[in-house]
Coordinates of C-alpha atoms in Angstrom, one line a residue:
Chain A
X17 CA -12.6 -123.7 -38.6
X18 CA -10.9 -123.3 -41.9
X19 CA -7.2 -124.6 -41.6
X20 CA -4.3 -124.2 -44.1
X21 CA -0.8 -125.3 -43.3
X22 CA 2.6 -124.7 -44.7
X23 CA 5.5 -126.9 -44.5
X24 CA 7.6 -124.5 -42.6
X25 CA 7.6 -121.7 -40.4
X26 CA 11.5 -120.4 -41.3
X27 CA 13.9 -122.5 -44.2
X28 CA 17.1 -121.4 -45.0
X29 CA 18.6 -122.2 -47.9
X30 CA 21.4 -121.7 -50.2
X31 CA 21.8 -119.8 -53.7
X32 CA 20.9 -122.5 -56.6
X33 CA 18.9 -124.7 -54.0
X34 CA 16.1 -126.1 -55.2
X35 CA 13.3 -125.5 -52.9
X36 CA 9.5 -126.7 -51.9
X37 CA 6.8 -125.2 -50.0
X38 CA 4.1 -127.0 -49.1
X39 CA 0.6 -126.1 -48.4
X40 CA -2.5 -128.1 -47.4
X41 CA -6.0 -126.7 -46.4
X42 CA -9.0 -129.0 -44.9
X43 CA -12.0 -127.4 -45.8
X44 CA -12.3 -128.7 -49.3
X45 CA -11.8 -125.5 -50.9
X46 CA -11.7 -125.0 -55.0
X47 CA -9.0 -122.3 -55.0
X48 CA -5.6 -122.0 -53.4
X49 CA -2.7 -119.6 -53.8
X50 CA 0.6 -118.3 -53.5
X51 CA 1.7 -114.8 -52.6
X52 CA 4.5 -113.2 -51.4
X53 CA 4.9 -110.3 -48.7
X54 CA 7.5 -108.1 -49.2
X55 CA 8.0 -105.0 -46.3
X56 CA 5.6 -102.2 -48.6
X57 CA 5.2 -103.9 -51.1
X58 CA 1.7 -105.9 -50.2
X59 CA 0.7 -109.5 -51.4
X60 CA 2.1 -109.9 -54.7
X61 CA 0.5 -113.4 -56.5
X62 CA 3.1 -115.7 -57.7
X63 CA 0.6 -118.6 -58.9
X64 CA -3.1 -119.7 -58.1
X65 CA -4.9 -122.8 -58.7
X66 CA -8.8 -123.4 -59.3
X67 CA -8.7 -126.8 -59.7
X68 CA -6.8 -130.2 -59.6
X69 CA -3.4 -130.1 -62.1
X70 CA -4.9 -126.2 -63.2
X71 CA -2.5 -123.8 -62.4
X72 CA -2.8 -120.4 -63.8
X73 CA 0.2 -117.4 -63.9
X74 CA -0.1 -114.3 -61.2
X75 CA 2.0 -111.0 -61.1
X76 CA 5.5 -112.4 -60.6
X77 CA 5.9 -116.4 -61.6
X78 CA 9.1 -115.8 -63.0
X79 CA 11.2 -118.6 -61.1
X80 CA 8.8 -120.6 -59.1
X81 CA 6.5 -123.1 -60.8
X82 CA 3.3 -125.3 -58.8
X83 CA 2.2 -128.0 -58.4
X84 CA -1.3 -129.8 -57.1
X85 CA -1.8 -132.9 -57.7
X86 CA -4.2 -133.4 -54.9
X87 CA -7.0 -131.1 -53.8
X88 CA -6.1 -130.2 -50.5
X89 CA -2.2 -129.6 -51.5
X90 CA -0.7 -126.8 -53.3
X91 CA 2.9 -126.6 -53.8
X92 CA 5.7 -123.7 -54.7
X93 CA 9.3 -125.3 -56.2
X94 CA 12.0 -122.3 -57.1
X95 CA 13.7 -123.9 -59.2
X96 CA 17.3 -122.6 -58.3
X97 CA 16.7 -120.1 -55.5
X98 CA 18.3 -116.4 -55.6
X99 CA 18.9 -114.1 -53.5
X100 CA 15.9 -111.7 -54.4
X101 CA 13.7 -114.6 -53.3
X102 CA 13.8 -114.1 -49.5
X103 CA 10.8 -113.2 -48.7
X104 CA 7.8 -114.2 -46.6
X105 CA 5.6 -116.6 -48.6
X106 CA 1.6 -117.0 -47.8
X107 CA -0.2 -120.1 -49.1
X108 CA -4.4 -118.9 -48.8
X109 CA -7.3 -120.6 -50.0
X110 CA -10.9 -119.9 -50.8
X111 CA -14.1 -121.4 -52.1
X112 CA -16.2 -120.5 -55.3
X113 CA -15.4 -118.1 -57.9
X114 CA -11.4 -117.2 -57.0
X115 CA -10.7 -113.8 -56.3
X116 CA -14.6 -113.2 -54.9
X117 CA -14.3 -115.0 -51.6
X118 CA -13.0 -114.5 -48.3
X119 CA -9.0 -116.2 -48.5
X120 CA -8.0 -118.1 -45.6
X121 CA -4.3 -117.6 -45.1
X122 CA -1.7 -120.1 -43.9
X123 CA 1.0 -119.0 -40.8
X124 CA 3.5 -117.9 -43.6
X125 CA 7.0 -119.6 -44.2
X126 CA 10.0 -116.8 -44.0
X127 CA 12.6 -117.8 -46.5
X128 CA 16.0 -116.8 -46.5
X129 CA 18.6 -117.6 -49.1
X130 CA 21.8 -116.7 -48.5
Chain B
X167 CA -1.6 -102.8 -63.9
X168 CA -4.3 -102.8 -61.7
X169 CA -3.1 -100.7 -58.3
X170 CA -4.4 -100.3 -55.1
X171 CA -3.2 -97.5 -52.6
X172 CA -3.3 -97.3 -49.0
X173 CA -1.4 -94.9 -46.9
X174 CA 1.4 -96.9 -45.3
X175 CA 1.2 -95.0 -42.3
X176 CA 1.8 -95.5 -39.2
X177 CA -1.2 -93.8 -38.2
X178 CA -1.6 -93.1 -34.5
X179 CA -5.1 -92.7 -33.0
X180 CA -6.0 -92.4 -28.9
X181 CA -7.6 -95.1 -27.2
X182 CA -10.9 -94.6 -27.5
X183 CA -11.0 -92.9 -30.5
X184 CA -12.1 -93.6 -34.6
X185 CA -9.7 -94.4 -36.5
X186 CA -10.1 -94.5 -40.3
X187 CA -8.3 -95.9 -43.0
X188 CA -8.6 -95.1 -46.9
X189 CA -7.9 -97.2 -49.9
X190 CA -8.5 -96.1 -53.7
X191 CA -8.3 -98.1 -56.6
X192 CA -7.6 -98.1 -60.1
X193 CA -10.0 -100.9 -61.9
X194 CA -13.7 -99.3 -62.3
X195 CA -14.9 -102.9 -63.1
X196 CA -13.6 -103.8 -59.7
X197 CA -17.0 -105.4 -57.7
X198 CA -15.8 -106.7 -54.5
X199 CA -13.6 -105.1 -51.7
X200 CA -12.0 -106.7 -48.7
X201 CA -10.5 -105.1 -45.3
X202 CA -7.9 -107.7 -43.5
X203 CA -5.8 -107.5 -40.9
X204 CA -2.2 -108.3 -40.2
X205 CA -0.7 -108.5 -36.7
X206 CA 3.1 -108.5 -36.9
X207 CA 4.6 -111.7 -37.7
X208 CA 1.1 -112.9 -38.3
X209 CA -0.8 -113.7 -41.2
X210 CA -3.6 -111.5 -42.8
X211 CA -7.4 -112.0 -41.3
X212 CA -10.8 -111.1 -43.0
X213 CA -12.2 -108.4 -41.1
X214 CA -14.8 -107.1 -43.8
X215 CA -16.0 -106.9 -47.2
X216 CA -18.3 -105.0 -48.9
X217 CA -19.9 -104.9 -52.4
X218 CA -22.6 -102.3 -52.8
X219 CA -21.7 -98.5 -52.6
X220 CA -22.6 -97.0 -48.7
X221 CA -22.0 -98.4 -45.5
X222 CA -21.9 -101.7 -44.2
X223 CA -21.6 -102.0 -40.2
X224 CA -20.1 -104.8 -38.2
X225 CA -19.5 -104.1 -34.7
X226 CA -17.0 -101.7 -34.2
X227 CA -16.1 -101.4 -37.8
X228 CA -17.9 -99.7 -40.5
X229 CA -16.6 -100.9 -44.1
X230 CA -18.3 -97.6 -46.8
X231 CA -17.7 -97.9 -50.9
X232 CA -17.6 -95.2 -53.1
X233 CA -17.6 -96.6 -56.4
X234 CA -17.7 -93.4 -58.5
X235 CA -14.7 -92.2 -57.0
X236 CA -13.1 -95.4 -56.5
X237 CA -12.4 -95.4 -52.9
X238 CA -13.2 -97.4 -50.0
X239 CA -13.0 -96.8 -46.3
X240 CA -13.0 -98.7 -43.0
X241 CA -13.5 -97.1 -39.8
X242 CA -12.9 -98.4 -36.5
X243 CA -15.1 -96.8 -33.4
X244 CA -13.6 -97.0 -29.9
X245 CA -10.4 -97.9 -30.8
X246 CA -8.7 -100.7 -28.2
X247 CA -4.6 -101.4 -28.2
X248 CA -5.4 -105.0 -29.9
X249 CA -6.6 -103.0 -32.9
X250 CA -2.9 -102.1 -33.5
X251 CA -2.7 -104.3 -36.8
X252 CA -1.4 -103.5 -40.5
X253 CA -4.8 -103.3 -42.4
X254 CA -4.9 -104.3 -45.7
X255 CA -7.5 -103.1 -48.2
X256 CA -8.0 -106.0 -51.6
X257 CA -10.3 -105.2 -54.4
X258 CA -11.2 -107.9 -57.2
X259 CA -10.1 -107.8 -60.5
X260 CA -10.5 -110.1 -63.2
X261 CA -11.0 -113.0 -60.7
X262 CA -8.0 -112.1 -58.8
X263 CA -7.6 -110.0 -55.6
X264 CA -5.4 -107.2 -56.3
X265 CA -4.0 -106.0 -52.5
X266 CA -2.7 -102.8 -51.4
X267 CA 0.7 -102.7 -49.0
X268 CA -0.9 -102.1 -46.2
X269 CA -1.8 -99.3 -43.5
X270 CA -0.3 -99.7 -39.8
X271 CA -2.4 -98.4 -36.7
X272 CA -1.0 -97.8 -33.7
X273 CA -3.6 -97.5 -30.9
X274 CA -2.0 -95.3 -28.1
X275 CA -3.6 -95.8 -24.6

């Protein structure tokens, strides 16, 4: 079975932290990612990755950056967290062409900053 | 901007009973379409995808495309309680999955 892990299942943290999220998946897959659920708002994509050190912008990267410098690792820093940043952050990943594959989604870390 | 729109619901369907879900989209060049879904406090699951307009069975579900019109459907036969689930509907484009926010069933017994 696929796997993909993230650091932590609930951080709290304060305004001008900086913060990491971790992500690792076992399956040797090509293509991770970053979203970030708000309540009806859906998966919005903050970053994705097809390949070692390639990171490529999604929909909102304003205030995060990425970083994988190992296949099976994919990282989210916000670089001085606000506010608007709680939220609950998914790390997924997939194989082949990205965006045309079934994503396998990690437990989710809820992030509050206060 | 690429959309995708689901009804947010909740939709409440009898035990027993089909319940169906709708999703349209806004990229014609859009060639792949995804059904997961999301238990509370969980993360989101592949259920189904689908590619070529008509129906594609699996089980209980039934995943149909219409591409002229843009939407795309998923229905659920014999609805159980553990069906009650956000759904979300994703649709490729440009090598990205564009998601919609997400439909919640409620499965009454």
């Amino acid at each position: 079975d696929v796997k993909v892990t993230q650091s932590s299942r609930y951080l709290v943290k304060r305004t001008g932290e900086k913060v990491f999220l971790e992500c690792v998946q076992d399956m040797d897959h090509e293509n991770m990612f970053w979203y970030r659920q708000d309540p009806g708002l859906g998966l919005r994509l903050i970053y994705f990755s097809y390949d070692v050190k390639m990171k490529e912008k999604g929909d909102i990267p304003e205030g995060y950056s990425v970083s994988r410098e190992k296949k099976e690792r994919f990282s989210l820093i916000l670089e001085s967290a606000s506010t608007n940043q709680t939220s609950m952050y998914l790390c997924a990943s997939s194989q082949g062409l990205a965006g045309t594959n079934e994503q396998f989604f990690g437990p989710g870390t809820r992030l509050t900053v206060l | 901007q690429k959309e995708v729109e689901q009804n947010s619901g909740p939709l409440s369907v009898p035990e027993g009973a089909i319940a169906s879900l709708n999703c349209t989209y806004s990229d014609r060049g859009s060639q792949s379409f995804f059904w997961y879904r999301q238990y509370s406090g969980k993360s989101p699951e592949l259920i189904m995808f689908i590619y070529s307009n008509g129906d594609k069975e699996d089980g209980r579900f039934t995943a149909q495309l219409n591409k002229a019109s843009q939407y795309v459907s998923l229905l659920i036969r014999d609805s159980q309680p553990s069906d009650s689930a956000t759904y979300l509907c994703a649709v490729t484009s440009n090598y990205q999955l564009i998601w919609g926010a997400g439909t919640k069933l409620i499965i009454k017994p």
